[in-house]
Amino acid sequence: MTIWYGGDYNPEQWPREVWDEDVTLMQRGGITLATVGVFSWARLEPRPGEYDFAWLDDVLDTLHDGGIRVDLATATASPPPWLAKRHPETLPVTEQGVRLAVGSRQQYCPSSPVYRERARQLVTRLVERYAQHPALELWHVNNEYGCHVSHCYCEVSAAAFRTWLEAKYGSIDGLNRAWGTAFWSQRYDGFDEVEPPRAAPSFRNPTQLLDFDRFSSDELLACYRSEVEVIRAASEMPVTTNFMGFFKPVDYWKWAREVDLVSDDTYPDPADPISVPYAAMVRDLMRSLGDGAPWILMEQSPGAVNWRPQNAAKAPGQMRAWSYQAVGRGADGILFFQWRQSAAGSEKFHSGMVPHGGTDTRVWREIEQLGGELQRLSGPEVGLEGSRVPTQVAIALDWDSWWAVEQPASPTSVSYLETLFAWHHALTSLGLTVDFVRADADLSGYRLVVAPTHFVATDAQLENLAAFAEAGGTLVVGFGTGITDEHLHVRLGGYLGEPLRRTLGVWIEEFAPPAAPDLRAVGGGAAPPVALDGDVLGGAASGAVWAEYVRVEDAATEATFAEGALAGWPAVTRRGAAGGGGAAWYVATLPEAEALGRLVTRIVDEAGIELPSSVAHGGRVEVVRRGGLVFAINHGADEVELVVEGTDLLTGSGAAGLVLPSQGVAVVRPE
Ligand code: GLA
């Protein structure tokens, strides 16, 4: 067992003699795992049905001789130009009806039977040839499913959508009821009349949009399954496909059940001040998708990327600091895109582990340093790989709600992710580590569960959240929760849904969101804040995004709205659970960071969750616990002093009074 270290390896971009140098350098850099063949289809099958594996044999043998393990890709992410030439219908179509062309990558319609069959044939050959190869460690199916093309609106997709709808609803009456087609004369007389939600004169049917999101995620999953079936028939090795953090088009809860190992690609922007806490949230998601099992950071950049308008370089030490953030939050592998920086093609200005400048460079020295350290942290004496991250707090996450709450024609424009992030950040700022959960998951292992905005809710989800609080857990429910059922039909008789109304002791009469930003305002036009007041928020405070008329039936008002027609109406309520112990909170707006921090502190304290106190962390020091070790990472610009007692495994020295410079890391085994 080891903490994996490596990256995407694309030797086909280089002459043969470079491959030997690659392996020598990989050994020097402590590389243990190389992802091979991600974009090799055109090289492996230069003409339909004509395969060339000799070069890949050579690559795998060369890596194996050098002691490097292989994460072998199925090479299906970018079909060769001949596929579109012969089968133009495999090219995807946008909602405006534009057919996308060859010359980039990922130009395939996920529903295309031709694409799927060609991909299967390639995978069949790869598996036949390499399933028993001694270098093989992991199968890497396709690459970043949906990254560029997540929804396709072509005729082939339309037919597949109809089949999917027929299987779901059974009859056209069922679809008409679920979609509410009595509205705007949308009634369908048969499935043959139904189309994907292509560009239309005005708002498209909301349930049609939601079903198309679900369908599109499922079609990509069907592509994945079709390849995995071939692999599993002939290979025992584990299978993964690389996720992309909080990626809206793909419902990772469904996918996570079908990978042997969760892996993730994350590219935080060094120029963005929220990158560190946001990346922490992504890492927490990856751990949660695998039910707490270790995951792999499959791709990050050694330095700058090349796809933002401005591509900031990572500060010295930042790549290492961010890598330890991933390990501390449960990663058992740190990999990069890519090994050797390309000399040609669209990504030649994307950093690589071996930069254009070669090995006498800062980037390479940092790669070597981290490789050495991860080797020292691997093995049973340290006990890091395979270990878990203890958590007591969870946030409910649900793709249906994400898709629906951001649809047009909604009460206000909510960013689902920003809302989740506000709560996650408030909790992690207290030093807590947070899991993500499905609202219908077993919640009994947590003391506190937050559902920041669970817009689309099944009865089972509402019952489950309510039962958690009734059983003594602390439940926090945010605005925009329980508004509709799974078909986007509004829950009538007061928003929130019956089980939560009982548990929270409130219901929602009317939405009253703040005005939109005034775009004529001098200097920008921020949305006017929502005025709030209450000790639990620290007195007068402000909120954003949402406000509403909350009707209290059986709860204490802890904070109120403070201005306008809403003045005096409840903004934060609390109901103690009947059995004692737990509590059920309702929060009818998004309090600004400081006020939310105060509120969260009170809730956490009352829930009996102990805050880590062993480390004095001023501002930007991240402290996480994993497998009995404490990871302390200084993301700030100034050095800080740690007061944790123990041994820093990176330096071997006692950690009490240890000084961490900017971007410094300590991995401490407490006394
Ligand atoms: C993604 C892809 C890689 C590469 C990187 C660049 O993660 O999987 O092939 O394009 O982005 O950042």
mmCIF file of C-alpha atoms and ligand atoms in Angstrom, residues 8 38-39 105 143-144 147 242 265 267 299 301 305-307 337 347 350, ligand 1:
data_model
loop_
_atom_site.group_PDB
_atom_site.id
_atom_site.type_symbol
_atom_site.label_atom_id
_atom_site.label_comp_id
_atom_site.label_asym_id
_atom_site.label_seq_id
_atom_site.Cartn_x
_atom_site.Cartn_y
_atom_site.Cartn_z
ATOM 1 C CA ASP A 8 -1.619 11.724 -16.855
ATOM 2 C CA VAL A 38 -6.682 8.909 -21.995
ATOM 3 C CA PHE A 39 -6.629 10.490 -25.479
ATOM 4 C CA ARG A 105 -12.317 16.568 -28.178
ATOM 5 C CA ASN A 143 -12.440 10.891 -18.958
ATOM 6 C CA GLU A 144 -14.482 13.547 -17.152
ATOM 7 C CA CYS A 147 -17.116 17.898 -19.190
ATOM 8 C CA ASN A 242 -12.625 10.840 -12.859
ATOM 9 C CA ASP A 265 -10.143 16.378 -10.883
ATOM 10 C CA TYR A 267 -8.320 22.971 -10.431
ATOM 11 C CA GLU A 299 -5.909 15.512 -11.628
ATOM 12 C CA SER A 301 -2.279 21.239 -12.018
ATOM 13 C CA VAL A 305 -3.837 26.082 -16.125
ATOM 14 C CA ASN A 306 -4.434 27.502 -19.601
ATOM 15 C CA TRP A 307 -8.214 27.758 -19.767
ATOM 16 C CA PHE A 337 -2.550 16.697 -15.354
ATOM 17 C CA GLU A 347 -2.809 22.572 -23.699
ATOM 18 C CA HIS A 350 -0.999 24.229 -19.196
HETATM 19 C C1 GLA B 1 -9.260 18.181 -17.477
HETATM 20 C C2 GLA B 1 -8.950 17.045 -18.424
HETATM 21 C C3 GLA B 1 -7.514 17.002 -18.839
HETATM 22 C C4 GLA B 1 -6.985 18.380 -19.107
HETATM 23 C C5 GLA B 1 -7.184 19.238 -17.900
HETATM 24 C C6 GLA B 1 -6.616 20.628 -18.054
HETATM 25 O O1 GLA B 1 -9.129 17.859 -16.159
HETATM 26 O O2 GLA B 1 -9.303 15.790 -17.902
HETATM 27 O O3 GLA B 1 -7.427 16.197 -19.989
HETATM 28 O O4 GLA B 1 -7.661 18.933 -20.199
HETATM 29 O O5 GLA B 1 -8.553 19.356 -17.661
HETATM 30 O O6 GLA B 1 -6.795 21.381 -16.890
#
